[in-house]
Amino acid sequence: MTHPFLDLAPLSAGRFAAIEDRVARLLGTGQDVVVMQGEALLPLEGAIRAAAGPGTVALNVITGPYGQTFGDWLRDCGATVHDLAVPFHRAVSAEEVRGALAEHPEIDFVSLVHAEAATGNTNPVAEIGAAVRAHGALFYLDAVASVGAEPVLPDAWGVDLCVIGAQKAMGGPAGVSAVSVSERAWARMAANPNAPRRSYLSLLDWKERWIDGGRKALLHAPAQLEMLALEACVERIEAEGPRTVMARHASAAAATRAGALALGGGLEPYVREARDAAPVATTLRVPPGADASRLVARALESDPALPLAAGGGALAREMVRVNHYGPDATPGVVQSCLAALGAALAGTGAATDLGAARHAVEASWADQDGANGAGLSEA
């Protein structure tokens, strides 16, 4: 017996390198790109442990749960960490980052999440990157959720370590990820005696044994199926056009926000300002007295495949998340999610207007298509 997932020819070093090159083109970067054989937590942790140590003074920006995790890793490395935490219903501003850098001029490492899918906000990385570059600190960015949904430009933004994953807006596999690394980030790692070596977390192993060797011999057997899936999802983005893919995500976010407001029933956007809302996912605050986890469970009874989830941890009672990313960034998915939430709210006695929500989604999507079409024609 044969199976399309089995009995494949081994993935060559040349094919692996070609996939890395396609990821680099997607990011518009001339930096080294390492595709790592695991979910994005692998390079996220590996990059921090490689670049940070007891002498590091870090500014860790917290706009959601991943920012909190990065602070824990930095402290575990022995770094001195200054947290800049803002309410999860908004983005951090470049002014706040500049203020923190001015208050602590010794800061030499800045960690930031671009889009927090868990809380639905997105941060102005271009402006923040300019502030970090002027200060001279190393800039580490988690772009796992944002890549594919909005621009991710490590070179233009001065990002030294930019980690991406394929499983969200790229519409690809969860078991493979990538990181772009600047020359000064490599130098920081090489000078760090605590950087992982001979370890699955080690970026330096990839630099010394893969990149410096001309990318001719892989460190270990690659995750074949995940690498082929990554290649396929990048190819699909290239065929549709990155700007078209990003425009589809922006339309999904705007339509979800408009539809939820029109639906009523007490739902309202969790991220208060539309400019701070991430195109990868929309978070909604449930009405007082409602329980988000129960509301989502009722909504999923009609269709368990809908991309709906309650907030994580302490947000589980108050937040609903609509994950309109990848193949779910479509008008039909947005309409279905709002219809299911409306029915669940109606079951609690709340007054909802499904017709108004449907019309709001249609109008918003049409407006976004018009705006995106004009933008593409002018580009």
mmCIF file of C-alpha atoms in Angstrom:
data_model
loop_
_atom_site.group_PDB
_atom_site.id
_atom_site.type_symbol
_atom_site.label_atom_id
_atom_site.label_comp_id
_atom_site.label_asym_id
_atom_site.label_seq_id
_atom_site.Cartn_x
_atom_site.Cartn_y
_atom_site.Cartn_z
ATOM 1 C CA MET A 1 0.000 0.000 0.000
ATOM 2 C CA THR A 2 1.076 3.585 -0.644
ATOM 3 C CA HIS A 3 -0.160 6.830 0.808
ATOM 4 C CA PRO A 4 0.457 10.412 -0.368
ATOM 5 C CA PHE A 5 1.848 11.278 3.092
ATOM 6 C CA LEU A 6 4.169 8.263 3.158
ATOM 7 C CA ASP A 7 7.017 6.861 1.073
ATOM 8 C CA LEU A 8 8.129 10.335 0.046
ATOM 9 C CA ALA A 9 11.589 10.972 -1.319
ATOM 10 C CA PRO A 10 13.823 12.498 1.380
ATOM 11 C CA LEU A 11 13.786 16.274 1.589
ATOM 12 C CA SER A 12 17.124 17.471 0.272
ATOM 13 C CA ALA A 13 19.227 20.247 1.755
ATOM 14 C CA GLY A 14 18.694 22.191 -1.467
ATOM 15 C CA ARG A 15 14.909 21.958 -1.186
ATOM 16 C CA PHE A 16 15.093 22.977 2.486
ATOM 17 C CA ALA A 17 17.232 26.008 1.597
ATOM 18 C CA ALA A 18 14.854 26.959 -1.211
ATOM 19 C CA ILE A 19 11.944 26.979 1.251
ATOM 20 C CA GLU A 20 13.950 29.255 3.545
ATOM 21 C CA ASP A 21 14.572 31.581 0.608
ATOM 22 C CA ARG A 22 10.830 31.779 -0.143
ATOM 23 C CA VAL A 23 10.115 32.661 3.482
ATOM 24 C CA ALA A 24 12.802 35.365 3.306
ATOM 25 C CA ARG A 25 11.139 36.829 0.195
ATOM 26 C CA LEU A 26 7.781 36.831 1.971
ATOM 27 C CA LEU A 27 9.371 38.909 4.749
ATOM 28 C CA GLY A 28 11.267 41.119 2.315
ATOM 29 C CA THR A 29 14.455 40.472 4.267
ATOM 30 C CA GLY A 30 18.094 40.059 3.373
ATOM 31 C CA GLN A 31 18.805 38.647 6.841
ATOM 32 C CA ASP A 32 19.511 34.975 7.424
ATOM 33 C CA VAL A 33 16.292 33.005 7.773
ATOM 34 C CA VAL A 34 16.312 29.730 9.672
ATOM 35 C CA VAL A 35 13.313 27.440 9.330
ATOM 36 C CA MET A 36 13.052 25.520 12.586
ATOM 37 C CA GLN A 37 11.547 22.106 13.039
ATOM 38 C CA GLY A 38 8.868 22.786 15.610
ATOM 39 C CA GLU A 39 5.989 25.073 16.561
ATOM 40 C CA ALA A 40 6.871 28.761 16.930
ATOM 41 C CA LEU A 41 7.530 28.465 20.662
ATOM 42 C CA LEU A 42 10.802 26.775 19.641
ATOM 43 C CA PRO A 43 12.419 29.826 17.966
ATOM 44 C CA LEU A 44 10.644 32.242 20.310
ATOM 45 C CA GLU A 45 12.345 30.675 23.308
ATOM 46 C CA GLY A 46 15.528 29.779 21.462
ATOM 47 C CA ALA A 47 16.096 33.365 20.297
ATOM 48 C CA ILE A 48 15.678 34.803 23.794
ATOM 49 C CA ARG A 49 17.953 32.220 25.405
ATOM 50 C CA ALA A 50 20.560 32.775 22.691
ATOM 51 C CA ALA A 51 20.601 36.572 22.900
ATOM 52 C CA ALA A 52 19.935 37.258 26.605
ATOM 53 C CA GLY A 53 21.967 36.561 29.708
ATOM 54 C CA PRO A 54 22.924 37.929 33.127
ATOM 55 C CA GLY A 55 24.295 41.140 31.607
ATOM 56 C CA THR A 56 21.177 41.866 29.546
ATOM 57 C CA VAL A 57 18.857 44.721 30.484
ATOM 58 C CA ALA A 58 15.549 44.203 28.712
ATOM 59 C CA LEU A 59 12.430 46.195 28.042
ATOM 60 C CA ASN A 60 9.616 43.662 27.766
ATOM 61 C CA VAL A 61 6.387 45.059 26.334
ATOM 62 C CA ILE A 62 3.251 43.289 27.551
ATOM 63 C CA THR A 63 0.054 43.657 25.543
ATOM 64 C CA GLY A 64 -1.118 40.079 26.097
ATOM 65 C CA PRO A 65 -0.121 36.683 27.480
ATOM 66 C CA TYR A 66 2.854 36.088 25.194
ATOM 67 C CA GLY A 67 4.533 39.257 26.406
ATOM 68 C CA GLN A 68 4.217 37.891 29.923
ATOM 69 C CA THR A 69 5.865 34.631 28.842
ATOM 70 C CA PHE A 70 8.799 36.463 27.261
ATOM 71 C CA GLY A 71 9.440 38.313 30.519
ATOM 72 C CA ASP A 72 9.559 34.988 32.359
ATOM 73 C CA TRP A 73 12.097 33.577 29.884
ATOM 74 C CA LEU A 74 14.260 36.702 30.088
ATOM 75 C CA ARG A 75 14.335 36.555 33.887
ATOM 76 C CA ASP A 76 15.148 32.856 33.741
ATOM 77 C CA CYS A 77 18.174 33.787 31.592
ATOM 78 C CA GLY A 78 19.344 36.133 34.335
ATOM 79 C CA ALA A 79 18.418 39.330 32.526
ATOM 80 C CA THR A 80 17.257 42.453 34.325
ATOM 81 C CA VAL A 81 13.741 43.060 32.987
ATOM 82 C CA HIS A 82 11.685 46.234 32.909
ATOM 83 C CA ASP A 83 8.091 45.391 31.960
ATOM 84 C CA LEU A 84 6.012 47.912 30.053
ATOM 85 C CA ALA A 85 2.467 46.603 30.501
ATOM 86 C CA VAL A 86 -0.578 48.239 28.961
ATOM 87 C CA PRO A 87 -4.246 47.229 29.220
ATOM 88 C CA PHE A 88 -5.075 44.376 26.873
ATOM 89 C CA HIS A 89 -7.840 46.416 25.203
ATOM 90 C CA ARG A 90 -5.299 48.608 23.391
ATOM 91 C CA ALA A 91 -1.919 48.709 21.711
ATOM 92 C CA VAL A 92 1.263 50.124 23.171
ATOM 93 C CA SER A 93 2.431 53.411 21.650
ATOM 94 C CA ALA A 94 5.857 54.333 20.363
ATOM 95 C CA GLU A 95 5.788 57.249 22.808
ATOM 96 C CA GLU A 96 5.417 54.837 25.733
ATOM 97 C CA VAL A 97 8.338 52.774 24.448
ATOM 98 C CA ARG A 98 10.490 55.878 24.003
ATOM 99 C CA GLY A 99 9.613 56.951 27.537
ATOM 100 C CA ALA A 100 10.645 53.591 28.986
ATOM 101 C CA LEU A 101 13.927 53.652 27.053
ATOM 102 C CA ALA A 102 14.647 57.164 28.280
ATOM 103 C CA GLU A 103 13.892 56.150 31.862
ATOM 104 C CA HIS A 104 16.252 53.177 31.620
ATOM 105 C CA PRO A 105 19.030 54.118 29.180
ATOM 106 C CA GLU A 106 20.894 50.904 29.999
ATOM 107 C CA ILE A 107 18.282 48.821 28.127
ATOM 108 C CA ASP A 108 19.944 46.800 25.351
ATOM 109 C CA PHE A 109 17.146 44.350 24.418
ATOM 110 C CA VAL A 110 13.493 45.015 23.561
ATOM 111 C CA SER A 111 10.882 42.271 23.201
ATOM 112 C CA LEU A 112 7.497 42.883 21.603
ATOM 113 C CA VAL A 113 4.565 40.947 20.192
ATOM 114 C CA HIS A 114 3.323 42.368 16.905
ATOM 115 C CA ALA A 115 -0.257 41.037 16.957
ATOM 116 C CA GLU A 116 -1.661 39.378 20.065
ATOM 117 C CA ALA A 117 -4.229 36.971 18.665
ATOM 118 C CA ALA A 118 -5.199 36.096 22.243
ATOM 119 C CA THR A 119 -6.290 39.654 23.037
ATOM 120 C CA GLY A 120 -6.995 40.991 19.548
ATOM 121 C CA ASN A 121 -4.626 43.963 19.536
ATOM 122 C CA THR A 122 -1.764 44.840 17.186
ATOM 123 C CA ASN A 123 1.163 47.115 17.900
ATOM 124 C CA PRO A 124 2.705 49.833 15.669
ATOM 125 C CA VAL A 125 5.993 48.059 15.029
ATOM 126 C CA ALA A 126 7.359 50.485 12.434
ATOM 127 C CA GLU A 127 7.218 53.418 14.869
ATOM 128 C CA ILE A 128 8.426 51.333 17.800
ATOM 129 C CA GLY A 129 11.262 49.944 15.699
ATOM 130 C CA ALA A 130 12.447 53.468 14.923
ATOM 131 C CA ALA A 131 12.578 54.239 18.650
ATOM 132 C CA VAL A 132 14.451 51.025 19.438
ATOM 133 C CA ARG A 133 16.902 51.610 16.592
ATOM 134 C CA ALA A 134 17.616 55.165 17.783
ATOM 135 C CA HIS A 135 18.289 53.778 21.272
ATOM 136 C CA GLY A 136 20.609 51.089 19.922
ATOM 137 C CA ALA A 137 18.926 48.085 21.556
ATOM 138 C CA LEU A 138 18.487 44.662 19.976
ATOM 139 C CA PHE A 139 14.888 44.270 18.786
ATOM 140 C CA TYR A 140 13.071 40.914 19.170
ATOM 141 C CA LEU A 141 9.631 40.569 17.567
ATOM 142 C CA ASP A 142 6.978 37.869 17.766
ATOM 143 C CA ALA A 143 5.205 38.082 14.389
ATOM 144 C CA VAL A 144 3.679 34.597 14.574
ATOM 145 C CA ALA A 145 0.075 35.795 14.359
ATOM 146 C CA SER A 146 0.626 38.861 12.191
ATOM 147 C CA VAL A 147 2.557 37.397 9.258
ATOM 148 C CA GLY A 148 0.174 37.058 6.325
ATOM 149 C CA ALA A 149 -2.470 39.245 7.960
ATOM 150 C CA GLU A 150 -0.521 42.502 7.924
ATOM 151 C CA PRO A 151 2.916 43.682 6.764
ATOM 152 C CA VAL A 152 5.910 42.148 8.555
ATOM 153 C CA LEU A 153 9.120 43.897 7.445
ATOM 154 C CA PRO A 154 12.148 43.039 9.612
ATOM 155 C CA ASP A 155 14.677 45.018 7.561
ATOM 156 C CA ALA A 156 12.588 48.174 7.180
ATOM 157 C CA TRP A 157 11.627 48.146 10.874
ATOM 158 C CA GLY A 158 15.067 47.356 12.281
ATOM 159 C CA VAL A 159 14.023 44.000 13.763
ATOM 160 C CA ASP A 160 16.981 41.828 14.736
ATOM 161 C CA LEU A 161 15.071 38.656 15.628
ATOM 162 C CA CYS A 162 11.715 38.169 13.901
ATOM 163 C CA VAL A 163 9.871 34.934 14.635
ATOM 164 C CA ILE A 164 6.990 33.723 12.471
ATOM 165 C CA GLY A 165 4.728 30.682 12.424
ATOM 166 C CA ALA A 166 2.650 29.290 9.594
ATOM 167 C CA GLN A 167 -0.447 28.131 11.452
ATOM 168 C CA LYS A 168 -2.455 31.358 11.625
ATOM 169 C CA ALA A 169 -2.800 33.916 8.825
ATOM 170 C CA MET A 170 -0.476 31.988 6.521
ATOM 171 C CA GLY A 171 -2.935 29.089 6.627
ATOM 172 C CA GLY A 172 -0.180 26.516 6.993
ATOM 173 C CA PRO A 173 1.098 23.887 9.430
ATOM 174 C CA ALA A 174 1.702 24.366 13.147
ATOM 175 C CA GLY A 175 4.755 22.126 13.354
ATOM 176 C CA VAL A 176 7.274 24.369 11.602
ATOM 177 C CA SER A 177 8.365 27.976 12.137
ATOM 178 C CA ALA A 178 11.068 30.433 11.159
ATOM 179 C CA VAL A 179 13.206 33.266 12.486
ATOM 180 C CA SER A 180 15.089 35.976 10.633
ATOM 181 C CA VAL A 181 18.366 36.943 12.304
ATOM 182 C CA SER A 182 20.394 40.117 11.793
ATOM 183 C CA GLU A 183 24.192 40.167 11.796
ATOM 184 C CA ARG A 184 24.299 41.975 15.125
ATOM 185 C CA ALA A 185 21.923 39.401 16.631
ATOM 186 C CA TRP A 186 24.308 36.626 15.526
ATOM 187 C CA ALA A 187 27.171 38.577 17.119
ATOM 188 C CA ARG A 188 25.215 38.951 20.376
ATOM 189 C CA MET A 189 24.556 35.211 20.453
ATOM 190 C CA ALA A 190 28.176 34.315 19.706
ATOM 191 C CA ALA A 191 29.304 36.525 22.591
ATOM 192 C CA ASN A 192 26.808 34.988 25.024
ATOM 193 C CA PRO A 193 28.422 32.112 26.972
ATOM 194 C CA ASN A 194 24.964 30.968 28.072
ATOM 195 C CA ALA A 195 23.533 30.659 24.564
ATOM 196 C CA PRO A 196 22.272 27.107 23.954
ATOM 197 C CA ARG A 197 24.719 24.868 22.097
ATOM 198 C CA ARG A 198 24.245 21.274 20.926
ATOM 199 C CA SER A 199 20.582 21.759 21.759
ATOM 200 C CA TYR A 200 17.285 21.684 19.894
ATOM 201 C CA LEU A 201 16.864 25.297 21.096
ATOM 202 C CA SER A 202 20.179 26.370 19.587
ATOM 203 C CA LEU A 203 20.166 28.932 16.805
ATOM 204 C CA LEU A 204 23.958 28.996 16.872
ATOM 205 C CA ASP A 205 24.017 25.328 15.866
ATOM 206 C CA TRP A 206 22.072 26.268 12.733
ATOM 207 C CA LYS A 207 24.395 29.210 12.062
ATOM 208 C CA GLU A 208 27.621 27.271 12.420
ATOM 209 C CA ARG A 209 26.615 23.929 10.961
ATOM 210 C CA TRP A 210 24.032 24.987 8.352
ATOM 211 C CA ILE A 211 24.461 28.603 7.246
ATOM 212 C CA ASP A 212 28.253 28.865 7.585
ATOM 213 C CA GLY A 213 28.548 25.505 5.841
ATOM 214 C CA GLY A 214 26.788 26.836 2.756
ATOM 215 C CA ARG A 215 23.476 25.153 3.620
ATOM 216 C CA LYS A 216 24.659 21.826 2.232
ATOM 217 C CA ALA A 217 24.091 19.489 5.200
ATOM 218 C CA LEU A 218 21.089 19.594 7.541
ATOM 219 C CA LEU A 219 21.565 19.250 11.283
ATOM 220 C CA HIS A 220 19.060 16.409 11.528
ATOM 221 C CA ALA A 221 16.277 14.778 9.573
ATOM 222 C CA PRO A 222 13.764 17.505 8.670
ATOM 223 C CA ALA A 223 10.060 17.386 9.453
ATOM 224 C CA GLN A 224 9.232 16.384 5.902
ATOM 225 C CA LEU A 225 5.470 16.829 5.818
ATOM 226 C CA GLU A 226 5.564 20.133 7.693
ATOM 227 C CA MET A 227 8.263 21.519 5.388
ATOM 228 C CA LEU A 228 6.267 20.572 2.300
ATOM 229 C CA ALA A 229 3.160 22.135 3.839
ATOM 230 C CA LEU A 230 5.095 25.327 4.608
ATOM 231 C CA GLU A 231 6.289 25.449 1.015
ATOM 232 C CA ALA A 232 2.716 24.962 -0.198
ATOM 233 C CA CYS A 233 1.245 27.718 1.978
ATOM 234 C CA VAL A 234 3.937 30.204 0.908
ATOM 235 C CA GLU A 235 3.274 29.233 -2.700
ATOM 236 C CA ARG A 236 -0.449 29.855 -2.172
ATOM 237 C CA ILE A 237 0.236 33.298 -0.699
ATOM 238 C CA GLU A 238 2.531 34.102 -3.625
ATOM 239 C CA ALA A 239 -0.175 33.030 -6.092
ATOM 240 C CA GLU A 240 -2.949 35.056 -4.427
ATOM 241 C CA GLY A 241 -0.587 37.939 -3.741
ATOM 242 C CA PRO A 242 0.535 38.945 -0.236
ATOM 243 C CA ARG A 243 -1.314 42.267 -0.386
ATOM 244 C CA THR A 244 -4.512 40.508 -1.431
ATOM 245 C CA VAL A 245 -4.168 38.050 1.453
ATOM 246 C CA MET A 246 -3.587 40.906 3.898
ATOM 247 C CA ALA A 247 -6.538 42.850 2.475
ATOM 248 C CA ARG A 248 -8.774 39.818 3.025
ATOM 249 C CA HIS A 249 -7.754 39.671 6.687
ATOM 250 C CA ALA A 250 -8.316 43.404 7.150
ATOM 251 C CA SER A 251 -11.784 43.031 5.609
ATOM 252 C CA ALA A 252 -12.598 40.134 7.923
ATOM 253 C CA ALA A 253 -11.587 42.148 10.994
ATOM 254 C CA ALA A 254 -13.540 45.252 9.987
ATOM 255 C CA ALA A 255 -16.615 43.211 9.064
ATOM 256 C CA THR A 256 -16.551 41.240 12.323
ATOM 257 C CA ARG A 257 -16.300 44.431 14.330
ATOM 258 C CA ALA A 258 -19.136 46.099 12.392
ATOM 259 C CA GLY A 259 -21.304 42.994 12.494
ATOM 260 C CA ALA A 260 -20.885 42.509 16.237
ATOM 261 C CA LEU A 261 -21.893 46.102 16.925
ATOM 262 C CA ALA A 262 -24.962 45.729 14.715
ATOM 263 C CA LEU A 263 -25.873 42.368 16.251
ATOM 264 C CA GLY A 264 -26.477 43.865 19.674
ATOM 265 C CA GLY A 265 -27.162 41.599 22.604
ATOM 266 C CA GLY A 266 -24.525 43.400 24.623
ATOM 267 C CA LEU A 267 -21.515 42.295 22.544
ATOM 268 C CA GLU A 268 -18.920 44.997 21.958
ATOM 269 C CA PRO A 269 -15.350 45.042 20.647
ATOM 270 C CA TYR A 270 -12.824 44.210 23.352
ATOM 271 C CA VAL A 271 -10.158 46.340 21.664
ATOM 272 C CA ARG A 272 -11.710 49.771 21.921
ATOM 273 C CA GLU A 273 -10.073 51.566 18.992
ATOM 274 C CA ALA A 274 -10.315 50.042 15.519
ATOM 275 C CA ARG A 275 -6.769 51.216 14.724
ATOM 276 C CA ASP A 276 -5.480 48.968 17.542
ATOM 277 C CA ALA A 277 -7.434 45.901 16.400
ATOM 278 C CA ALA A 278 -5.484 43.025 14.871
ATOM 279 C CA PRO A 279 -6.588 41.772 11.435
ATOM 280 C CA VAL A 280 -5.874 38.180 12.458
ATOM 281 C CA ALA A 281 -8.585 37.878 15.137
ATOM 282 C CA THR A 282 -11.356 39.986 16.663
ATOM 283 C CA THR A 283 -12.036 39.839 20.375
ATOM 284 C CA LEU A 284 -15.452 40.715 21.782
ATOM 285 C CA ARG A 285 -16.518 41.561 25.313
ATOM 286 C CA VAL A 286 -19.684 39.761 26.455
ATOM 287 C CA PRO A 287 -22.458 41.646 28.277
ATOM 288 C CA PRO A 288 -22.404 41.919 32.079
ATOM 289 C CA GLY A 289 -23.630 38.741 33.715
ATOM 290 C CA ALA A 290 -22.818 36.565 30.702
ATOM 291 C CA ASP A 291 -20.095 33.922 30.691
ATOM 292 C CA ALA A 292 -17.996 33.885 27.525
ATOM 293 C CA SER A 293 -17.045 30.200 27.844
ATOM 294 C CA ARG A 294 -20.681 29.125 28.087
ATOM 295 C CA LEU A 295 -21.697 31.460 25.281
ATOM 296 C CA VAL A 296 -19.048 30.017 22.972
ATOM 297 C CA ALA A 297 -20.007 26.462 23.923
ATOM 298 C CA ARG A 298 -23.649 27.190 22.975
ATOM 299 C CA ALA A 299 -22.570 28.873 19.743
ATOM 300 C CA LEU A 300 -20.464 25.869 18.741
ATOM 301 C CA GLU A 301 -23.326 23.433 19.226
ATOM 302 C CA SER A 302 -24.622 24.324 15.761
ATOM 303 C CA ASP A 303 -21.207 24.005 14.093
ATOM 304 C CA PRO A 304 -18.193 22.865 16.150
ATOM 305 C CA ALA A 305 -15.851 23.832 13.291
ATOM 306 C CA LEU A 306 -16.507 27.559 13.630
ATOM 307 C CA PRO A 307 -13.328 29.485 14.599
ATOM 308 C CA LEU A 308 -14.725 30.704 17.916
ATOM 309 C CA ALA A 309 -13.015 30.497 21.296
ATOM 310 C CA ALA A 310 -13.333 31.989 24.728
ATOM 311 C CA GLY A 311 -10.463 34.056 26.068
ATOM 312 C CA GLY A 312 -7.693 32.250 27.879
ATOM 313 C CA GLY A 313 -7.098 32.223 31.627
ATOM 314 C CA ALA A 314 -8.687 35.134 33.456
ATOM 315 C CA LEU A 315 -10.309 36.308 30.202
ATOM 316 C CA ALA A 316 -12.361 33.119 29.808
ATOM 317 C CA ARG A 317 -15.486 34.661 31.385
ATOM 318 C CA GLU A 318 -15.477 38.002 29.588
ATOM 319 C CA MET A 319 -13.941 37.548 26.119
ATOM 320 C CA VAL A 320 -14.997 35.805 22.902
ATOM 321 C CA ARG A 321 -12.436 35.470 20.137
ATOM 322 C CA VAL A 322 -13.335 35.185 16.440
ATOM 323 C CA ASN A 323 -10.269 33.691 14.750
ATOM 324 C CA HIS A 324 -10.798 34.871 11.168
ATOM 325 C CA TYR A 325 -7.388 33.948 9.829
ATOM 326 C CA GLY A 326 -6.020 31.905 6.954
ATOM 327 C CA PRO A 327 -8.846 30.123 5.097
ATOM 328 C CA ASP A 328 -11.344 31.537 7.638
ATOM 329 C CA ALA A 329 -10.790 35.147 6.533
ATOM 330 C CA THR A 330 -13.959 35.130 4.409
ATOM 331 C CA PRO A 331 -17.371 36.816 4.551
ATOM 332 C CA GLY A 332 -19.105 33.464 4.965
ATOM 333 C CA VAL A 333 -17.102 32.504 8.044
ATOM 334 C CA VAL A 334 -17.646 35.923 9.626
ATOM 335 C CA GLN A 335 -21.386 35.699 8.959
ATOM 336 C CA SER A 336 -21.589 32.183 10.388
ATOM 337 C CA CYS A 337 -19.693 33.134 13.554
ATOM 338 C CA LEU A 338 -21.913 36.127 14.240
ATOM 339 C CA ALA A 339 -25.066 34.128 13.508
ATOM 340 C CA ALA A 340 -23.991 31.429 15.987
ATOM 341 C CA LEU A 341 -23.137 34.024 18.628
ATOM 342 C CA GLY A 342 -26.443 35.799 18.006
ATOM 343 C CA ALA A 343 -28.388 32.577 18.446
ATOM 344 C CA ALA A 344 -26.487 31.786 21.644
ATOM 345 C CA LEU A 345 -27.182 35.265 23.026
ATOM 346 C CA ALA A 346 -30.845 35.026 22.071
ATOM 347 C CA GLY A 347 -30.986 31.797 24.052
ATOM 348 C CA THR A 348 -30.072 33.784 27.155
ATOM 349 C CA GLY A 349 -32.903 36.246 26.534
ATOM 350 C CA ALA A 350 -30.747 38.974 24.987
ATOM 351 C CA ALA A 351 -32.212 40.979 22.108
ATOM 352 C CA THR A 352 -30.208 40.505 18.902
ATOM 353 C CA ASP A 353 -30.718 41.513 15.268
ATOM 354 C CA LEU A 354 -29.219 38.925 12.921
ATOM 355 C CA GLY A 355 -30.424 40.792 9.855
ATOM 356 C CA ALA A 356 -28.701 43.983 10.906
ATOM 357 C CA ALA A 357 -25.507 42.059 11.604
ATOM 358 C CA ARG A 358 -25.629 40.407 8.190
ATOM 359 C CA HIS A 359 -26.133 43.717 6.402
ATOM 360 C CA ALA A 360 -23.341 45.345 8.430
ATOM 361 C CA VAL A 361 -20.908 42.586 7.455
ATOM 362 C CA GLU A 362 -21.843 42.880 3.777
ATOM 363 C CA ALA A 363 -21.539 46.666 3.767
ATOM 364 C CA SER A 364 -18.244 46.651 5.658
ATOM 365 C CA TRP A 365 -16.727 44.016 3.385
ATOM 366 C CA ALA A 366 -17.801 45.959 0.289
ATOM 367 C CA ASP A 367 -16.319 49.162 1.713
ATOM 368 C CA GLN A 368 -13.051 47.424 2.528
ATOM 369 C CA ASP A 369 -12.887 45.839 -0.928
ATOM 370 C CA GLY A 370 -13.351 49.263 -2.470
ATOM 371 C CA ALA A 371 -10.681 50.835 -0.303
ATOM 372 C CA ASN A 372 -8.269 47.962 -0.868
ATOM 373 C CA GLY A 373 -8.883 48.024 -4.615
ATOM 374 C CA ALA A 374 -8.115 51.736 -4.725
ATOM 375 C CA GLY A 375 -4.958 51.194 -2.693
ATOM 376 C CA LEU A 376 -3.755 48.419 -4.962
ATOM 377 C CA SER A 377 -4.414 50.457 -8.110
ATOM 378 C CA GLU A 378 -2.415 53.372 -6.718
ATOM 379 C CA ALA A 379 0.518 51.192 -5.655
#
